[in-house]
Coordinates of C-alpha atoms and ligand atoms in Angstrom, one line a residue:
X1007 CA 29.2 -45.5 -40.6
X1008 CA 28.9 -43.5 -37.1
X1009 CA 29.4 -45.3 -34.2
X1010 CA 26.6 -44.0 -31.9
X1011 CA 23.4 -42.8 -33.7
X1012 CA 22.4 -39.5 -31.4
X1013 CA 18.8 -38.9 -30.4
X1014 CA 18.2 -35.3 -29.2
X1015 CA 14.6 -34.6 -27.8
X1016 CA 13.7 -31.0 -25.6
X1017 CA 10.7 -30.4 -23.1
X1018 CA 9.5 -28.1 -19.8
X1019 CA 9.6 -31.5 -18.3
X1020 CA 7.6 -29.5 -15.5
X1021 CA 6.6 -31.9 -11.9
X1022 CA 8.0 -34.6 -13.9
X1023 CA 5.6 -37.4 -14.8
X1024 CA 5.5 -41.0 -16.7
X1025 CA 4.4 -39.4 -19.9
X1026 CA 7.6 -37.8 -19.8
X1027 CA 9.4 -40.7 -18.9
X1028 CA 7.7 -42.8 -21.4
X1029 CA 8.7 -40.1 -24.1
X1030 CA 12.4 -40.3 -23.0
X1031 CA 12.7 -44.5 -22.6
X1032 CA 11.1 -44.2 -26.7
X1033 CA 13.4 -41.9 -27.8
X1034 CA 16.3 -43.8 -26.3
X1035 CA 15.1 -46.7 -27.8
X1036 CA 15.6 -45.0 -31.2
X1037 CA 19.2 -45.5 -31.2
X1038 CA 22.2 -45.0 -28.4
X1039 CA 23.2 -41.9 -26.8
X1040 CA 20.1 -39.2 -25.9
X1041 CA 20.4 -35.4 -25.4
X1042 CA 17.4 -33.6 -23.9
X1043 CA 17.4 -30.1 -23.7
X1044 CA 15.5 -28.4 -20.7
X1045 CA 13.7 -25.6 -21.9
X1046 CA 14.9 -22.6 -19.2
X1047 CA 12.3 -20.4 -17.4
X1048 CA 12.2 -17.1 -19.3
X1049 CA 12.0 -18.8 -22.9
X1050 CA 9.2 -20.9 -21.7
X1051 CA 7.3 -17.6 -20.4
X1052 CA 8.8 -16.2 -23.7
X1053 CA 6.6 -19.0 -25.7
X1054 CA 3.5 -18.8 -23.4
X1055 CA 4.1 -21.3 -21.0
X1056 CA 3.8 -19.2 -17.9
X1057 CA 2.8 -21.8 -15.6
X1058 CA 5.9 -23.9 -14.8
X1059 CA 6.4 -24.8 -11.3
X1060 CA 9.4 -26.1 -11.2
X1061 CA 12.8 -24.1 -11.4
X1062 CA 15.2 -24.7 -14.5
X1063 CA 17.9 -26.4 -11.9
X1064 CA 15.3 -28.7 -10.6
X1065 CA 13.9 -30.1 -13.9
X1066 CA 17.4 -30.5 -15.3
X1067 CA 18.5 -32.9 -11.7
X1068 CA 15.1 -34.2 -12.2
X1069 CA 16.2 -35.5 -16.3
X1070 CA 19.8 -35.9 -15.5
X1071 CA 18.5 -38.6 -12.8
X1072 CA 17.3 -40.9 -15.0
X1073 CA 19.0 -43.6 -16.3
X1074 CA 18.0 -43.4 -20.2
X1075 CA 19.5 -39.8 -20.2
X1076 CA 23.0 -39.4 -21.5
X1077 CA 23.2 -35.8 -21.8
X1078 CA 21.1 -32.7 -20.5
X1079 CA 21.5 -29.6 -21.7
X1080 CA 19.2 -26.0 -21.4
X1081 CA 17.3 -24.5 -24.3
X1082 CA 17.4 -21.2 -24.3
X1083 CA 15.8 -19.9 -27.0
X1084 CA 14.2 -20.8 -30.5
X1085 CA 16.5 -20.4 -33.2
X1086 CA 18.9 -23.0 -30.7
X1087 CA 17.2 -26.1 -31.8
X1088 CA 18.6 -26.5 -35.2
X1089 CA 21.8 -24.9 -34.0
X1090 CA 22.2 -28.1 -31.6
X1091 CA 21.6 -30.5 -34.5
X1092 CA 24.6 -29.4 -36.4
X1093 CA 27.0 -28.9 -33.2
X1094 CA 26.1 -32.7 -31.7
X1095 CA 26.0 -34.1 -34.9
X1096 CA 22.4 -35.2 -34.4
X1097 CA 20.7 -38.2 -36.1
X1098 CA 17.3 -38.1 -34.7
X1099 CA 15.2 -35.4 -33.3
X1100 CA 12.3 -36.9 -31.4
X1101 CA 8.9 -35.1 -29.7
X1102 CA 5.6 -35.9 -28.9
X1103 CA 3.0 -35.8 -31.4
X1104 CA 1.4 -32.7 -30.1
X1105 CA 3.8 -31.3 -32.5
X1106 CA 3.0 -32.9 -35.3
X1107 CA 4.3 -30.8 -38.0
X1108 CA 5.7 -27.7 -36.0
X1109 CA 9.3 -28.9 -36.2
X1110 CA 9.2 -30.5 -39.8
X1111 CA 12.0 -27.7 -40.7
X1112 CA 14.5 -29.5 -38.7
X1113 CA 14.2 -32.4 -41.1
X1114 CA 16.9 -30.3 -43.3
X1115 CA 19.5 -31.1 -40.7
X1116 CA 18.2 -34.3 -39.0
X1117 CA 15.2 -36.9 -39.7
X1118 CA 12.5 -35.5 -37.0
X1119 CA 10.3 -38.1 -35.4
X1120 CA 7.2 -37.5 -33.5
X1121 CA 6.1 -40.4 -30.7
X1122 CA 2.6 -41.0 -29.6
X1123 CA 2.0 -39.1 -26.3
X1124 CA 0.5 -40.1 -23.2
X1125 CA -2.8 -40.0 -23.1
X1126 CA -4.6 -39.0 -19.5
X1127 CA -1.7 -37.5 -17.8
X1128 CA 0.3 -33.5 -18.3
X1129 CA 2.0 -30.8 -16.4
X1130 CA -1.5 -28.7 -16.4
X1131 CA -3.4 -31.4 -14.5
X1132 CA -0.9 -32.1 -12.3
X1133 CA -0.4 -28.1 -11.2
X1134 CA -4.3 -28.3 -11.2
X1135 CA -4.8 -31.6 -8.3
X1136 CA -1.5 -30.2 -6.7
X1137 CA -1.8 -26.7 -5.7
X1138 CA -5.2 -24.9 -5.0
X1139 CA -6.8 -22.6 -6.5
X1140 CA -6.2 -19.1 -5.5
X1141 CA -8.8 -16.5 -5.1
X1142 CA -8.3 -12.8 -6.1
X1143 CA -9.9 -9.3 -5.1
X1144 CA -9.8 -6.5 -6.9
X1145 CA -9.3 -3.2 -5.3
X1146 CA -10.3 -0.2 -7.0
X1147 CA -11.8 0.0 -10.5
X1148 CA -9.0 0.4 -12.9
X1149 CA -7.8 4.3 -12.5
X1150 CA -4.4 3.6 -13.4
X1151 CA -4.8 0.5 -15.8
X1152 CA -8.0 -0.8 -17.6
X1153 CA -9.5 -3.6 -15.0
X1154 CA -10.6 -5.2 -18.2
X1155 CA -7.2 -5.6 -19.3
X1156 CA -6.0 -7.1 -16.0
X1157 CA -8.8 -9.7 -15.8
X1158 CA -8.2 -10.6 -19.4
X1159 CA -4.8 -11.1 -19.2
X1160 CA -5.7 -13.3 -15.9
X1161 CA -7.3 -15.8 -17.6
X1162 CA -4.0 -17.1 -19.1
X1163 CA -2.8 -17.9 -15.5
X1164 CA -3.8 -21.3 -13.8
X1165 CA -5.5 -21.7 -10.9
X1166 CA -6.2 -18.3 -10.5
X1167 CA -10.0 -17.2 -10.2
X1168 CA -11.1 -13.7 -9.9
X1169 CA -14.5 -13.0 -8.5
X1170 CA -14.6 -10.0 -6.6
X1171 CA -14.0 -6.3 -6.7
X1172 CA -14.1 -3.7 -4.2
X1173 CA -14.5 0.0 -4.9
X1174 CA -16.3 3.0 -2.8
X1175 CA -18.2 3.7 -5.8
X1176 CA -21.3 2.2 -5.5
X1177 CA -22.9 2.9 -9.0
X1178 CA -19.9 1.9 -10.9
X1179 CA -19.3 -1.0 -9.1
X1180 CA -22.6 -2.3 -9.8
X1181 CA -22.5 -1.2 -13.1
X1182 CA -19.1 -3.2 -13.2
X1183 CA -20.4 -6.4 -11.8
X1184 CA -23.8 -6.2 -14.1
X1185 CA -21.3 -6.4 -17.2
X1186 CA -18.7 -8.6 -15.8
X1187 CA -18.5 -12.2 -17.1
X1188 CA -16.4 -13.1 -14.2
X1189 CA -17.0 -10.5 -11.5
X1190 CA -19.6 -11.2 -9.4
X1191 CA -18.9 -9.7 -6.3
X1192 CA -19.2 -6.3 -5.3
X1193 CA -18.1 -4.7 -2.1
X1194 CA -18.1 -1.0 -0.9
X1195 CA -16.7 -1.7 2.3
X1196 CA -13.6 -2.8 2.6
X1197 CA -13.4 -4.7 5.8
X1198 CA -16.1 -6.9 4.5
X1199 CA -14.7 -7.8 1.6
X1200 CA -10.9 -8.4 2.9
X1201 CA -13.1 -11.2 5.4
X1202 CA -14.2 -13.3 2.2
X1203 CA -12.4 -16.0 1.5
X1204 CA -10.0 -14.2 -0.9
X1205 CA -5.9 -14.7 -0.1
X1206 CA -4.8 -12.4 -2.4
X1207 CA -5.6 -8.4 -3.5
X1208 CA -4.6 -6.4 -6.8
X1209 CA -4.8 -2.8 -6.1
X1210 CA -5.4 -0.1 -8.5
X1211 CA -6.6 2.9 -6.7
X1212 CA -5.9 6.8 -6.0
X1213 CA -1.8 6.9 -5.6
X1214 CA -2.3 8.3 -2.4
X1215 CA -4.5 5.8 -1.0
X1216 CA -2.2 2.6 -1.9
X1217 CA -0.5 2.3 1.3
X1218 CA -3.4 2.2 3.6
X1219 CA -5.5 -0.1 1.7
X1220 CA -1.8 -2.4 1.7
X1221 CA -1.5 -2.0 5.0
X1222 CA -5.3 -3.3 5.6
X1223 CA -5.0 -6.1 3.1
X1224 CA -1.3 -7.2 4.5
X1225 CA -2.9 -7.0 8.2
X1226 CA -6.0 -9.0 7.1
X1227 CA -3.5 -11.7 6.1
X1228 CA -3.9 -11.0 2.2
X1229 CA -1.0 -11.2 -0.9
X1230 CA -0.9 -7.9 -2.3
X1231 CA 0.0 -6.7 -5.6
X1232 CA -0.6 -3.3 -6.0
X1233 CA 0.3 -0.5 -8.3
X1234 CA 2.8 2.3 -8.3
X1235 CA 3.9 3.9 -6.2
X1236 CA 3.0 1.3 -3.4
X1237 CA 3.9 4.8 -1.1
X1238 CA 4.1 8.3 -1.6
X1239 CA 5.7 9.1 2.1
X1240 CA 9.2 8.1 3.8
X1241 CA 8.9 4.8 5.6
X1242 CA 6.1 3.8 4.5
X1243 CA 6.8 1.4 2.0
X1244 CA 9.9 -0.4 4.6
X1245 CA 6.7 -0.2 7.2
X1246 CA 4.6 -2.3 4.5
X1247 CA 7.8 -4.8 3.7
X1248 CA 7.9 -5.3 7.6
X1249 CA 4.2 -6.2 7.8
X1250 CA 4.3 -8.3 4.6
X1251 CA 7.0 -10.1 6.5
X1252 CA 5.2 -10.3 10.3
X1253 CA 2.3 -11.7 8.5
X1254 CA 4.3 -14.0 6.5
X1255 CA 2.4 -13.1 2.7
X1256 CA 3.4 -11.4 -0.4
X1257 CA 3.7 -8.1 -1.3
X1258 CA 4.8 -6.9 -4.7
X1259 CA 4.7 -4.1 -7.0
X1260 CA 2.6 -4.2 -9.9
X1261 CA 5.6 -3.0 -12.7
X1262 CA 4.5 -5.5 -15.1
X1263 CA 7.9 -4.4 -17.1
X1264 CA 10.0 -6.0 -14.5
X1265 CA 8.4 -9.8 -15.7
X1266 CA 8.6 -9.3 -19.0
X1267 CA 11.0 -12.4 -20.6
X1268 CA 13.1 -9.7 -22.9
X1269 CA 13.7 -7.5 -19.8
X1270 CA 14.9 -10.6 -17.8
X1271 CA 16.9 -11.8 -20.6
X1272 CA 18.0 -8.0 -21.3
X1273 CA 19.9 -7.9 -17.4
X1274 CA 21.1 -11.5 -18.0
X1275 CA 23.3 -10.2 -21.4
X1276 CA 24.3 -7.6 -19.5
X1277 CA 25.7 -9.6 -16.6
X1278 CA 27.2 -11.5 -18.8
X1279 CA 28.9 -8.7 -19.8
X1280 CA 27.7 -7.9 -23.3
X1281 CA 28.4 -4.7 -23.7
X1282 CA 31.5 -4.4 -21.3
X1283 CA 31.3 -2.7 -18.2
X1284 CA 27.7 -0.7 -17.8
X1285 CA 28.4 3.3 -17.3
X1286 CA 25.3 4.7 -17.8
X1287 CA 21.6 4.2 -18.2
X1288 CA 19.1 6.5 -20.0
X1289 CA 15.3 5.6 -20.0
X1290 CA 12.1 8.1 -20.9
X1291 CA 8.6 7.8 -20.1
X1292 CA 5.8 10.7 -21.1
X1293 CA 2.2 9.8 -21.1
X1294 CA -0.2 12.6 -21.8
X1295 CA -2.8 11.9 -19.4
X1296 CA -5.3 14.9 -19.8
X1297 CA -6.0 13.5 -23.4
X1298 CA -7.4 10.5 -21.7
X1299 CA -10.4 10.6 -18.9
X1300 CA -8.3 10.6 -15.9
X1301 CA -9.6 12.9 -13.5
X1302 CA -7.7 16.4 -12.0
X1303 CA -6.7 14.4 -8.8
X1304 CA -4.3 11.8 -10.1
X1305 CA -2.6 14.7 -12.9
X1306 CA -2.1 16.3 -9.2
X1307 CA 0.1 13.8 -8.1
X1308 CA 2.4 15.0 -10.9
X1309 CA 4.6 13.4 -13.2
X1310 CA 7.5 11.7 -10.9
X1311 CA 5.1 10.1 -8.7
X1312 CA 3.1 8.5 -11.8
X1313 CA 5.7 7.5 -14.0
X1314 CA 9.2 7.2 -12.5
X1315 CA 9.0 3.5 -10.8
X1316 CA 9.6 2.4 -14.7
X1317 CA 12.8 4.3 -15.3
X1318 CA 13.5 3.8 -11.7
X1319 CA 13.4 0.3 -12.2
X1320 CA 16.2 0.5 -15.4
X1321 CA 18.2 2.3 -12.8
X1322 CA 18.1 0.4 -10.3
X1323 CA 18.1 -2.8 -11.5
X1324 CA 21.1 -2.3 -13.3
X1325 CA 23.3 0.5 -11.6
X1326 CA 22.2 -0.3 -8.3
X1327 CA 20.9 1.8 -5.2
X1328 CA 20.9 5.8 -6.3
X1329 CA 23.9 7.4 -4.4
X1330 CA 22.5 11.1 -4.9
X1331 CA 19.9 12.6 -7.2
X1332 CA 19.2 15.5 -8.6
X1333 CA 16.1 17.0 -10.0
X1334 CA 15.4 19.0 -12.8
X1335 CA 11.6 19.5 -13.0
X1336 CA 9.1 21.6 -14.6
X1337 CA 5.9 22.6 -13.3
X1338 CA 3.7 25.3 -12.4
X1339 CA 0.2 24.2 -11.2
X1340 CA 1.9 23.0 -7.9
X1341 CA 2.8 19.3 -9.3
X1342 CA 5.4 18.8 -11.9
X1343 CA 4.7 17.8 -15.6
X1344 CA 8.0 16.7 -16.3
X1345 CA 11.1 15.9 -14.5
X1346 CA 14.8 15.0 -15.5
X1347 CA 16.2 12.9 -13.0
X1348 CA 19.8 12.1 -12.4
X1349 CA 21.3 9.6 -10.0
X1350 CA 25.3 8.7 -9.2
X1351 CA 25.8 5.0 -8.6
X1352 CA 28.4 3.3 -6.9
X1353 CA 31.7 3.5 -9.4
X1354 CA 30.0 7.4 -10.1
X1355 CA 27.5 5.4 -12.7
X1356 CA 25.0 7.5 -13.5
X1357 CA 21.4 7.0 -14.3
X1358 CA 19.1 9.8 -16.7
X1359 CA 15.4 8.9 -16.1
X1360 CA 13.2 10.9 -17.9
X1361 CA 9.3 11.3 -17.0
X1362 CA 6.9 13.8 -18.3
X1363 CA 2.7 13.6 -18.1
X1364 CA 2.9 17.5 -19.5
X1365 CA 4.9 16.9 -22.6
X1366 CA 5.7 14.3 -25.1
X1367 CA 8.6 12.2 -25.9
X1368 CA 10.7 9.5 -27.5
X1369 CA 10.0 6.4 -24.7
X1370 CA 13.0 4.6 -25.6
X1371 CA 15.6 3.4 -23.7
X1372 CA 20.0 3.1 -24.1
X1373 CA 22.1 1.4 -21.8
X1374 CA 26.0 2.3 -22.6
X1375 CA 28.9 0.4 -22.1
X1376 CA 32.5 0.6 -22.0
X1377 CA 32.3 -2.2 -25.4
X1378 CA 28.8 -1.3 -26.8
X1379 CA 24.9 -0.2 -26.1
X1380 CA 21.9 -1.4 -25.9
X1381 CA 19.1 0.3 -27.7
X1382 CA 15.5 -0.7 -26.6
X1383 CA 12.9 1.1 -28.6
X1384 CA 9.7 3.2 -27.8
X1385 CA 7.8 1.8 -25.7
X1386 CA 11.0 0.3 -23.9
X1387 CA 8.8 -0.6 -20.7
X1388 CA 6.6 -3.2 -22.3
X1389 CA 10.3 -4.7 -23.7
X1390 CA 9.9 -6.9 -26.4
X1391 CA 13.0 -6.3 -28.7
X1392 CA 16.4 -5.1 -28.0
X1393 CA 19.4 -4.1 -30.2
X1394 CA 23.1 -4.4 -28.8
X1395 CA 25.0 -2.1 -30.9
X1396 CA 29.0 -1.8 -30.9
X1397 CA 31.5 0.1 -32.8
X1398 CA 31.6 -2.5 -35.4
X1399 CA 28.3 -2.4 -37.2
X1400 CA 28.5 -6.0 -38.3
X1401 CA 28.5 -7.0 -34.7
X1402 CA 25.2 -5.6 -33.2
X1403 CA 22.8 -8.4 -32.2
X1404 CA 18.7 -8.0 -32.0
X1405 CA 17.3 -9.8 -29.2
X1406 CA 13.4 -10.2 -30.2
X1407 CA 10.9 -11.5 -27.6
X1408 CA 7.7 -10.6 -29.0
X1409 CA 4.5 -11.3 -26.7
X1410 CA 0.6 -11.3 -26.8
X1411 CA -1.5 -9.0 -25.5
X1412 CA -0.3 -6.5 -23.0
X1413 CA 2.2 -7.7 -20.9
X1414 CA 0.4 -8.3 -17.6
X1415 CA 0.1 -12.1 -17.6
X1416 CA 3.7 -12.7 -16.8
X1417 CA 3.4 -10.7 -14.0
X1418 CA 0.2 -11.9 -13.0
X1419 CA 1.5 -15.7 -13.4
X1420 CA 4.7 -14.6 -11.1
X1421 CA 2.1 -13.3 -8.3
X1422 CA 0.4 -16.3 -8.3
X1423 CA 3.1 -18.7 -8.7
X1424 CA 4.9 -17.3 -5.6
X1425 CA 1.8 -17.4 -3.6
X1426 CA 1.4 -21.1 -4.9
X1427 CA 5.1 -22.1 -4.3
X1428 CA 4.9 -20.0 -0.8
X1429 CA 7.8 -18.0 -1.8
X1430 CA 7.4 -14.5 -0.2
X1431 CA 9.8 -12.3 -2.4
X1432 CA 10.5 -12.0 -6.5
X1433 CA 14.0 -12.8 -7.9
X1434 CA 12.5 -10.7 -10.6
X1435 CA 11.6 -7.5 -7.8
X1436 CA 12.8 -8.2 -4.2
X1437 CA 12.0 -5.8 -2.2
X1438 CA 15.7 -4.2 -1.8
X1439 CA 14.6 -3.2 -5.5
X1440 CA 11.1 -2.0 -4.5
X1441 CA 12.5 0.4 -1.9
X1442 CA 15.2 1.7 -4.4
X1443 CA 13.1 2.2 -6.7
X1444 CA 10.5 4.1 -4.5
X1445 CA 13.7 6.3 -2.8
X1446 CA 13.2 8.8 -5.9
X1447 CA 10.2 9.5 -5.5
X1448 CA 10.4 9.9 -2.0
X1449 CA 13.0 11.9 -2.1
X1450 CA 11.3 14.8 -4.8
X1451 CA 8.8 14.4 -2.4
X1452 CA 10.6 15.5 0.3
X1453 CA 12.6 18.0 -1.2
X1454 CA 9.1 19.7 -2.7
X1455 CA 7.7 19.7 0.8
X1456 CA 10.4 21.3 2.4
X1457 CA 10.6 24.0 -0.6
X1458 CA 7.1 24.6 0.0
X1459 CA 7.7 25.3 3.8
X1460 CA 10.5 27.6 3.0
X1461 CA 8.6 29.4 0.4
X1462 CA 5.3 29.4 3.1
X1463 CA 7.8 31.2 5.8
X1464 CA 9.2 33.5 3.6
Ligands
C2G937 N1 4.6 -35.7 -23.4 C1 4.1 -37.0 -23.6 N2 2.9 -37.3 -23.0 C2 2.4 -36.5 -22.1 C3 2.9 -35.2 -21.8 C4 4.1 -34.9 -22.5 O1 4.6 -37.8 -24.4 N3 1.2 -36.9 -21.5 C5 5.9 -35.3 -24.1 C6 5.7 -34.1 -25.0 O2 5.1 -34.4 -26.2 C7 7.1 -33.6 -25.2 C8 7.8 -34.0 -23.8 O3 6.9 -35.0 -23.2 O4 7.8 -34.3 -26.2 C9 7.9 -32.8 -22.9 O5 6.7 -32.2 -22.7 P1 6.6 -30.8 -22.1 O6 7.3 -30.8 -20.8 O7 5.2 -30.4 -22.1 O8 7.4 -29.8 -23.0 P2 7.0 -29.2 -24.4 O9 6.3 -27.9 -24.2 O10 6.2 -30.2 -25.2 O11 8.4 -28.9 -25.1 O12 11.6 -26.9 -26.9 C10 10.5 -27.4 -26.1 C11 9.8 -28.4 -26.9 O13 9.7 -27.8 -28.2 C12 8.5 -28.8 -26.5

């Protein structure tokens, strides 16, 4: 006969709450020592909740306050639930009888118990009487991304509401809002509709006209998200990060890959050193454009400018800031259509980012190491499975975060949980890793306009 019967329960335990608590004091009540493991941030957004308020360090000081708590441990990920029963030698796992029936498996390792929940009181309508409601404009309609697909995916973040949508094109605009469920709104004038009551902006316009319709949004006192490249000249985007700051608002960069839980989980095995030491980092991404209806101007702005923020951001988020960078680029209608970039890093690391809009290729991605790789395959930038591979086949590992729909709602749920929490910068993309990222393109830029000039004299 054991000594101690051992009660494990696990929960968000988001802006903590007495149906929480009441959950807890039962479970204890079902015998003497209780476990509770605090579900961590990027498996919650990894199993849809993308809505948690709360950081993973102040929900577990928040359980390990209370006095009917004997232990609290994190929950990282799914399979670690009946992995915990055998390693605390677990009598009774308890939850809430939402889950009535989802974790009847467990009863092969423990009896599972389900309590009566709370009725009247959650997480959701607490978030909902405790932070307001923040309003959206869209700029542009969708020329880079589907507008559709951004105001879908919106619907799965709280206390978001998207009403409006500026673009210079009259007729489509009002052919937009005529459609539109949830658009109302249409403005072709941008100063009018930056003085609605909106606090926030999503832009998706011409590449070249991102930074000034940031700069008008940031000055007008607006959150901006906006897509890639936020600038296409030198200074530009540290001129916008300045502003952003003066005015004291948001302003991130709409690479939805950087938000996506297998990519955040994907940097945290490599910090933790699963591969050994990182060396090098190799990432591709081709998009034939001219098979879809995007018109001459944006295949003009040529391949690096498109594309690269995506391997950019592999680069940089592993490597580091780019040292030097060389370009090897194809092109002859005056933009290129494909360009092999490679950077030196600090320890001579070197990054191979691929891009291409005039040719077609594999989209994967391999990070190498000085104990193993990582292999993240086609499309790598909407990352929802990765293999670590060593020398030992019966070591590799697959990391599988699958995910619904396209991938913008966790980056759409980190916009407007910053704006909610008044944070003003990403852990996920601060701007130090906006401005690397936008230094490459900056810097082909550069080099293109001064070969130009050279060629112009000669
Ligand atoms: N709960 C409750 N009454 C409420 C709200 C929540 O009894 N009004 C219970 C839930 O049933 C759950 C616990 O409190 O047992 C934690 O709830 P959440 O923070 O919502 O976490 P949840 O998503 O239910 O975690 O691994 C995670 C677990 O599988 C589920």
């Amino acid at each position: 006969m054991k000594e101690k019967k051992t009660i494990i329960t696990y929960g968000t335990y988001d802006m903590l709450h007495e149906g929480h608590m009441r959950l807890l004091e039962r479970a204890k009540a079902l015998g003497d020592y209780l476990i509770v493991g605090v579900t961590d941030e990027n498996y919650d957004r990894s199993r849809g909740k993308l809505n948690v308020v709360e950081s993973t360090k102040k929900r577990v000081k928040a359980i390990e306050a209370l006095p009917f708590v004997d232990k609290v441990i994190v929950e990282t990920s799914k399979s670690q639930k009946a992995e915990d029963m055998v390693k605390y030698d677990v009598d009774i796992f308890a939850i809430g009888d939402d889950w009535v029936g989802a974790f009847d498996y467990l009863n092969e390792y423990t009896h599972v118990e389900y309590l009566a929940r709370t009725e009247g009181i959650s997480s959701t309508k607490l978030r909902a009487e405790n932070f307001d409601m923040i309003k959206l404009g869209m700029v542009g309609l969708g020329l880079g991304r589907d507008t559709q697909a951004f105001l879908d995916e919106a619907k799965f973040v709280s206390n978001l509401k998207i009403n409006r949508i500026f673009s210079r094109d009259f007729l489509a605009l009002k052919q937009f809002t005529k459609k539109s469920d949830t658009i109302k709104y249409g403005h072709d004038n941008y100063d009018e509709f930056l003085d609605t009551s909106i606090v926030a902006v999503y832009i998706d316009t011409a590449l070249e006209d991102h930074y000034m319709f940031i700069k008008k949004a940031l000055e007008a006192g607006k959150h901006v998200l906006c897509e890639n490249p936020l600038a296409l000249h030198k200074n530009e985007l540290k001129e916008l990060l300045g502003l952003a700051k003066k005015e004291k608002v948001l302003l991130l960069s709409a690479l939805k890959t950087a938000f996506l839980p297998a990519f955040n989980q994907l940097l945290k095995e490599l910090d933790d050193g699963v591969i050994g030491e990182v060396k090098e980092v190799r990432a591709t991404r081709t998009s034939l454009y001219k098979e879809k209806d995007y018109p001459e101007s944006f295949m003009a702005q040529g391949a690096t400018n498109i594309l690269s923020s995506y391997p950019s951001l592999l680069v940089n988020k592993i490597l580091g800031k780019s040292k030097n960078i060389t370009f090897f680029d194809q092109g002859d209608e005056g933009y290129d259509v494909s360009n092999l970039i490679i950077s030196k890093h600090k320890g001579g690391k070197v990054g191979v980012s691929h891009v291409a809009t005039g040719m077609k290729s594999e989209g994967d991605a391999v990070i190498s190491g000085t104990d193993g790789y990582v292999y993240i395959p086609s499309p790598w930038w909407l990352t929802k499975k990765f293999y670590v591979r060593f020398e030992d086949e019966h070591k590799s590992q697959i990391f599988n975060y699958e995910f619904d729909g396209c991938g913008l709602r966790y980056m759409i749920a980190e916009f407007s949980s910053l704006i909610q929490r008044g944070k003003r910068k990403s852990k996920m993309l601060t701007p130090s890793d906006m401005v690397g990222i936008n230094r490459v393109l900056l810097e082909y830029n550069e080099r293109k306009e001064k070969e130009f000039k050279s060629k112009k004299e000669d």
